[in-house]
Short mmCIF file of C-alpha atoms in Angstrom, two decimals:
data_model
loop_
_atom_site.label_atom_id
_atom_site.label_comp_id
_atom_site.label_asym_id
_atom_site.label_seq_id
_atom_site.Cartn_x
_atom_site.Cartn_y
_atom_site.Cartn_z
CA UNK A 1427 0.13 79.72 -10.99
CA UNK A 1428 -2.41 81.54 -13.34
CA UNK A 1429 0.29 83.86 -14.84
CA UNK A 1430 2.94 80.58 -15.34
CA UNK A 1431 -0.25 78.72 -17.09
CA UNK A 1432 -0.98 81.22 -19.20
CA UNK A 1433 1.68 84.35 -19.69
CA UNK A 1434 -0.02 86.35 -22.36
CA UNK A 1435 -2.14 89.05 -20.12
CA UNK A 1436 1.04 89.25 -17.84
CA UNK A 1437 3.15 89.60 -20.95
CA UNK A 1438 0.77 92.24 -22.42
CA UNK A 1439 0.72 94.48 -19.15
CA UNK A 1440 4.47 94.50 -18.79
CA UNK A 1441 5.14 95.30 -22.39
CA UNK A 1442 2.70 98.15 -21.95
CA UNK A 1443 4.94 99.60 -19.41
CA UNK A 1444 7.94 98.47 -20.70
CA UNK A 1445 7.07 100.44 -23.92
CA UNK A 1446 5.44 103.69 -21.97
CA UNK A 1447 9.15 103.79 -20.38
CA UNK A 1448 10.97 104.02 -24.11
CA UNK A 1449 8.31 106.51 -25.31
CA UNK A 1450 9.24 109.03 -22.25
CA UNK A 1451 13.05 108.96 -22.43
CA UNK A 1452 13.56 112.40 -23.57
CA UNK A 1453 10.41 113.47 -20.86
CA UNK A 1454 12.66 115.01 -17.40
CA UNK A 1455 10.90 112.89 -15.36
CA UNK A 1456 12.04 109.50 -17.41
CA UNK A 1457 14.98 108.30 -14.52
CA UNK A 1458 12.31 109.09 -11.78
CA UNK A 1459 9.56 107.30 -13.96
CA UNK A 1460 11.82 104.25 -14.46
CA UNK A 1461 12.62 103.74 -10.88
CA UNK A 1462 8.95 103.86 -9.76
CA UNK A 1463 8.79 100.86 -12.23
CA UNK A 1464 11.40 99.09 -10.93
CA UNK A 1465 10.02 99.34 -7.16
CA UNK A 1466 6.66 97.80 -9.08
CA UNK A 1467 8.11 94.99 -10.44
CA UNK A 1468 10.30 93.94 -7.90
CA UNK A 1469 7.79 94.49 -5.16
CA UNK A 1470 5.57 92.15 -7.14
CA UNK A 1471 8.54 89.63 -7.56
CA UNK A 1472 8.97 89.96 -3.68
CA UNK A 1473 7.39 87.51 -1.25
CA UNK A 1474 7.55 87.12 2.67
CA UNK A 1475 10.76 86.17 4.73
CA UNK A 1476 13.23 87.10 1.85
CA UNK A 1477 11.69 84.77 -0.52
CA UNK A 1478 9.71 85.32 -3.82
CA UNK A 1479 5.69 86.07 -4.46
CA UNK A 1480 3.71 83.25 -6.39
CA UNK A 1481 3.58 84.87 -9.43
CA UNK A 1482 7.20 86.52 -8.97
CA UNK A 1483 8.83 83.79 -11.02
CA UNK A 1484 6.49 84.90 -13.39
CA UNK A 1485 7.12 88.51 -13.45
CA UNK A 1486 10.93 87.32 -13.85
CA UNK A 1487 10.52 85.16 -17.53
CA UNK A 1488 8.03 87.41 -19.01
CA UNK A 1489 10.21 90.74 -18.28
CA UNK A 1490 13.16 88.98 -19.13
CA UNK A 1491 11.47 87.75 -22.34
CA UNK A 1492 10.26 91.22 -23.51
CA UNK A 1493 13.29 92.88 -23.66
CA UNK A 1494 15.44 89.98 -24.99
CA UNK A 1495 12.71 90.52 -28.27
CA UNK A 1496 13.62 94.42 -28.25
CA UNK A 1497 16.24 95.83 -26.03
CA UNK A 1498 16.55 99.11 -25.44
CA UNK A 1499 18.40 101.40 -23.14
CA UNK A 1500 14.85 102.07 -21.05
CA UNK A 1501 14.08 98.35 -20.69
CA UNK A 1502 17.62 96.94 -19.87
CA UNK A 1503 17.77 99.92 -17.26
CA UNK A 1504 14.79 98.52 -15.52
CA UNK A 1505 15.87 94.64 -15.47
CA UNK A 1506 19.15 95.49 -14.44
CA UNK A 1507 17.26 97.43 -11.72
CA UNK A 1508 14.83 95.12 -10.79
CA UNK A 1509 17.06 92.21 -10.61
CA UNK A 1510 19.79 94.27 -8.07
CA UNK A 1511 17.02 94.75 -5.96
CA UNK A 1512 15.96 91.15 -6.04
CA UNK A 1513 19.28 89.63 -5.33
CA UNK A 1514 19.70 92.31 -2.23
CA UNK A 1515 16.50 91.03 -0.97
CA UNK A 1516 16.40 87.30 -1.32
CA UNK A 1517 19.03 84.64 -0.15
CA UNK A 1518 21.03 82.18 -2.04
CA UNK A 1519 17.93 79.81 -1.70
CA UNK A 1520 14.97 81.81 -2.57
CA UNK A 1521 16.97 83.39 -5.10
CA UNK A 1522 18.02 80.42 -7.06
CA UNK A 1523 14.69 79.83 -8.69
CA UNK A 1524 14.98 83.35 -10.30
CA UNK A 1525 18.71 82.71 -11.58
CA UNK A 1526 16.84 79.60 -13.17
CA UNK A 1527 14.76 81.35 -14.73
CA UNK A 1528 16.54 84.20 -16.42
CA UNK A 1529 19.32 81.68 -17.99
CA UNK A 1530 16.74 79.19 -18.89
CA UNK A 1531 15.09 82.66 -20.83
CA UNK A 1532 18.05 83.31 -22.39
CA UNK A 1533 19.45 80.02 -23.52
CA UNK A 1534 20.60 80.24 -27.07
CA UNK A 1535 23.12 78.63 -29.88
CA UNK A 1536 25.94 80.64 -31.07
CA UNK A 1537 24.64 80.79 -34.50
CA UNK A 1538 21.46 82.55 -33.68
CA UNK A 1539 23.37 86.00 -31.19
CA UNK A 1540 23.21 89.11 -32.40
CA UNK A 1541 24.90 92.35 -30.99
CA UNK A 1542 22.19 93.26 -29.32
CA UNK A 1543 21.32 89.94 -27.55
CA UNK A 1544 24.89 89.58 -26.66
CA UNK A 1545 24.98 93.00 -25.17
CA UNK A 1546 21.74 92.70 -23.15
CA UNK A 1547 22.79 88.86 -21.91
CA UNK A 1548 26.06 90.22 -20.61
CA UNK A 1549 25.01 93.12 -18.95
CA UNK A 1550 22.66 90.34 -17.10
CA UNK A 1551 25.09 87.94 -16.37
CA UNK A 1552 27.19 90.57 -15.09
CA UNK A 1553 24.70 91.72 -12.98
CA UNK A 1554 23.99 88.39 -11.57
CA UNK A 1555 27.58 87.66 -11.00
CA UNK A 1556 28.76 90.51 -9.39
CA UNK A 1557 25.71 91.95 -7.00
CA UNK A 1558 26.95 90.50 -3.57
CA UNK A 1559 29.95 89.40 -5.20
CA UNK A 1560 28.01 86.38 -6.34
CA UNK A 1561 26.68 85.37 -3.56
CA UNK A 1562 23.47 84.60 -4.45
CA UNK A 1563 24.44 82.30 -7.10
CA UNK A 1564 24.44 78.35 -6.43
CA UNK A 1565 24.06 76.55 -9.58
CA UNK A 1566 27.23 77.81 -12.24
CA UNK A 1567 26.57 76.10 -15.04
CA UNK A 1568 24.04 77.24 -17.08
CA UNK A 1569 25.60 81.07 -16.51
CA UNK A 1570 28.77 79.74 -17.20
CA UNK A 1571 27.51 78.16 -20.65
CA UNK A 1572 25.67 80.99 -21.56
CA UNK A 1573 28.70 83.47 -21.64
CA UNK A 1574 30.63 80.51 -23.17
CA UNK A 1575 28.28 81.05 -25.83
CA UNK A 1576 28.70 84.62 -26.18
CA UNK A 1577 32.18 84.65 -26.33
CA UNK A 1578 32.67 81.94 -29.09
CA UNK A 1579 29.92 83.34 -31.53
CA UNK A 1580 31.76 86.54 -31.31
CA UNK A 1581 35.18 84.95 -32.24
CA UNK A 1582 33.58 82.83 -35.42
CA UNK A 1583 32.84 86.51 -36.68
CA UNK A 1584 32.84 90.17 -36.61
CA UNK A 1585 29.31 90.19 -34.90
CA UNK A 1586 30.10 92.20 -31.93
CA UNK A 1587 30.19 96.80 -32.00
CA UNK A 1588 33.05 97.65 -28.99
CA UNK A 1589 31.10 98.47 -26.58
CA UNK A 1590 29.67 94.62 -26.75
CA UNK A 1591 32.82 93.06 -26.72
CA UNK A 1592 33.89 94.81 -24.00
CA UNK A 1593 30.22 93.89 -22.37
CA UNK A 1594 31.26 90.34 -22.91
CA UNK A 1595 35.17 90.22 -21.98
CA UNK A 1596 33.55 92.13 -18.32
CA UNK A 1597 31.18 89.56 -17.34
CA UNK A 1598 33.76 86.93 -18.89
CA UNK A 1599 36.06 88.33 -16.06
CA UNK A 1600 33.50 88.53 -13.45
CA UNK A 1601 32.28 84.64 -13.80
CA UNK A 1602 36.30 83.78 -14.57
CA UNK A 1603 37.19 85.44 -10.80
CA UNK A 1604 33.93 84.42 -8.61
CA UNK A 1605 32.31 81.05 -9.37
CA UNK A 1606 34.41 78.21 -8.10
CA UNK A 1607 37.42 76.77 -9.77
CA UNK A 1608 35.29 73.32 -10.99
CA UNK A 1609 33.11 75.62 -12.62
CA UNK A 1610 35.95 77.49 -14.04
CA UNK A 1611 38.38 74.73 -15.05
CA UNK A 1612 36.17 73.50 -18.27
CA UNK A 1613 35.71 76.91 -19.56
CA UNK A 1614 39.49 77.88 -19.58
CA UNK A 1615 39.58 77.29 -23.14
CA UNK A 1616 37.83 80.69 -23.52
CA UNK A 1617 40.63 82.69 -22.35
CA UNK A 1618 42.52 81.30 -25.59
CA UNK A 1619 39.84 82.76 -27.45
CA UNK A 1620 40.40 86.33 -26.01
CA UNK A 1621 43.64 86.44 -27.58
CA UNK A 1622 42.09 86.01 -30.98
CA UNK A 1623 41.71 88.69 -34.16
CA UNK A 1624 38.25 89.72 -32.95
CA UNK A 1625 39.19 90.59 -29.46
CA UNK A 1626 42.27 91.84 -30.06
CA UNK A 1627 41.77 95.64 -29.21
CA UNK A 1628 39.77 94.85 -26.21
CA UNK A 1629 42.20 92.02 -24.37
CA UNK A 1630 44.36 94.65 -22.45
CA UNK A 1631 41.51 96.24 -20.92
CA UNK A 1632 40.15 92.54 -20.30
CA UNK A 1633 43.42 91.64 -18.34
CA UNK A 1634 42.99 94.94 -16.39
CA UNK A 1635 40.03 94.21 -15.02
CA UNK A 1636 40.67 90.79 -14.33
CA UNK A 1637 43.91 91.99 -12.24
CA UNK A 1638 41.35 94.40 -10.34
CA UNK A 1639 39.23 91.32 -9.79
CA UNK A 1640 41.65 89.34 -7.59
CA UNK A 1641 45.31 88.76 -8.11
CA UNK A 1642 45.95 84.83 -7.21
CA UNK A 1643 43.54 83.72 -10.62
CA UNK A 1644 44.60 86.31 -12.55
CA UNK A 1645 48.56 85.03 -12.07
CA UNK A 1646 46.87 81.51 -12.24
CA UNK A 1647 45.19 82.29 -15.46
CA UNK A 1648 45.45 85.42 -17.79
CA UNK A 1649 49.25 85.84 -16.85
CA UNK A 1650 50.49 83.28 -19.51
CA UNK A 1651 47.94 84.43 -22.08
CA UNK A 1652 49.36 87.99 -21.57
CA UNK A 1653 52.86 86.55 -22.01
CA UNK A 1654 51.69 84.78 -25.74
CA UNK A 1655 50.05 88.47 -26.46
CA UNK A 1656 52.93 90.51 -26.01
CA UNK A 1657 55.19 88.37 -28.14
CA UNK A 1658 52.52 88.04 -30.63
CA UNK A 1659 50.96 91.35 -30.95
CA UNK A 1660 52.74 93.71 -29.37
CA UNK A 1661 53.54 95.85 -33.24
CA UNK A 1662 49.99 96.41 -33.33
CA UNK A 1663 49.77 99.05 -30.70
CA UNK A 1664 52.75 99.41 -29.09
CA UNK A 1665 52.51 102.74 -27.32
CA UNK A 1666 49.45 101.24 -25.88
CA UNK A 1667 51.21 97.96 -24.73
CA UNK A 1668 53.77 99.62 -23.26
CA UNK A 1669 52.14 102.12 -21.01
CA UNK A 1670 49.75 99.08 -19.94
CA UNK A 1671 52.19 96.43 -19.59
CA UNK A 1672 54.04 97.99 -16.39
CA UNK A 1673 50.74 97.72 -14.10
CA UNK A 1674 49.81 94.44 -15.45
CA UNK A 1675 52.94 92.45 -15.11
CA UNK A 1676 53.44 93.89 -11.47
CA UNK A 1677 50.26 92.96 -10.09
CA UNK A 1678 51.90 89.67 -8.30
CA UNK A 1679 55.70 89.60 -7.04
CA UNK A 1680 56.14 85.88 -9.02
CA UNK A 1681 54.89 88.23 -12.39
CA UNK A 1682 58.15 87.47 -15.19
CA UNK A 1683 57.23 88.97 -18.82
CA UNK A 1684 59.29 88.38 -21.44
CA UNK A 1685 59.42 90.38 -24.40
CA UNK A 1686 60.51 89.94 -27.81
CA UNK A 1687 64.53 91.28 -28.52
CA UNK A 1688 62.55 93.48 -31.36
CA UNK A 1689 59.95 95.01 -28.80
CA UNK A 1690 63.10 95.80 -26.34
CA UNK A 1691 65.34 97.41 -29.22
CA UNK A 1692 62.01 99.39 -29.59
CA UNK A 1693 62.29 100.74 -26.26
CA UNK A 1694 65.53 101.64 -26.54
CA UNK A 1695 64.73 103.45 -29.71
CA UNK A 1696 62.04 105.74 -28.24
#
């Protein structure tokens, strides 16, 4: 199409809305301005029968684009948005080419995320993951890679505020409990990962959520890991551990923790 030949007048409207929606946050009317954008761009994303408009792949990269290169609470607002009311609209099919899209546009190495890309990548993925409980998704691996990606450049370093991690670890879960287990299997090793000095303060709340998620993976999978935390970590914040620990070894009947003979004289103690 024009637009996919040549992006830049498409890219210069959007950013001109994009940027009118960041200059009126403090304006009462912002949330009501914001949604009207949202219908816009997702009724020019839309096509007939549940599928997408000519130029709506389009619309997709170059909004997707714009706020990867500055993010802001506006901008993610409206993609998040936007791309709810796409997946609502379209079928696995039609909406394929749009998943394509948005992880092709934010394809990456781990050596060039920053805090802010990671936060606006996860908040996508976890969108696209959990909308329809994943319906809509057929092709796992690029999403799959992506928060690979995520999660290792944040363990190499302390690159990641806590409200990022956290970002991640959630649409870690979310891709960890709904894409299918041969999608899964190969990015296990990421769960190891979790356990590590950067994600440390976050992993409890990470193994809640995956609990809430669905029980039989979270026995298969973060169960063990939770067993290696508690005997490794469990001085750090015990008072934490233990009020946590009941719920989250008693989420499956087969659940057996064992804790250290120190952490149980603790107990005792208090």
């Amino acid at each position: 199409t024009l637009y996919e030949r040549d992006s830049q007048a498409l890219d210069r409207i959007i950013s001109h809305i994009l940027e009118d929606c960041v200059a009126s946050e403090s304006v009462k009317s912002a949330e009501l301005h914001r949604q009207g954008v949202m219908t816009l761009l997702t009724e020019a994303v839309k096509g007939i029968q549940h599928g997408i408009h000519t130029n709506g792949l389009a619309v997709v990269k170059s909004l997707v684009k714009l706020v990867r290169q500055s993010p802001s609470r506006s901008s993610i607002h409206i993609v998040i948005g936007s791309l709810t009311s796409i997946i609502h609209y379209t079928t696995p099919e039609t909406f394929q080419p749009v998943a394509k899209v948005i992880v092709d546009e934010l394809a990456i190495t781990e050596d060039a995320v920053t805090d802010d890309f990671a936060s606006f990548a996860s908040q996508i993925i976890f969108a696209l993951v959990s909308v329809r409980k994943a319906a809509r998704i057929e092709e796992w691996s690029g999403i799959v890679k992506l928060v690979s990606t995520l999660v290792k450049a944040g363990t190499k370093q302390p690159l990641y505020n806590a409200k990022t991690k956290s970002q991640v670890l959630s649409s870690l879960a979310v891709i960890m409990q709904s894409a299918p287990i041969e999608s899964v299997l190969p990015a296990l090793g990421l769960l190891d990962m979790t356990r590590s000095q950067e994600w440390i303060p976050h992993f409890l709340a990470f193994c809640d959520l995956f609990a809430r998620l669905g029980d039989e993976r979270y026995q298969q999978f973060v169960v063990p890991h939770l067993q290696k935390f508690v005997i490794a970590h469990w001085k750090q914040d015990p008072t934490t551990l233990l009020q946590q620990l009941p719920r989250l070894a008693a989420s499956g009947p087969d659940t057996k923790m064992q804790c250290p003979k120190e952490m149980q004289q603790y107990v005792l103690e208090q």
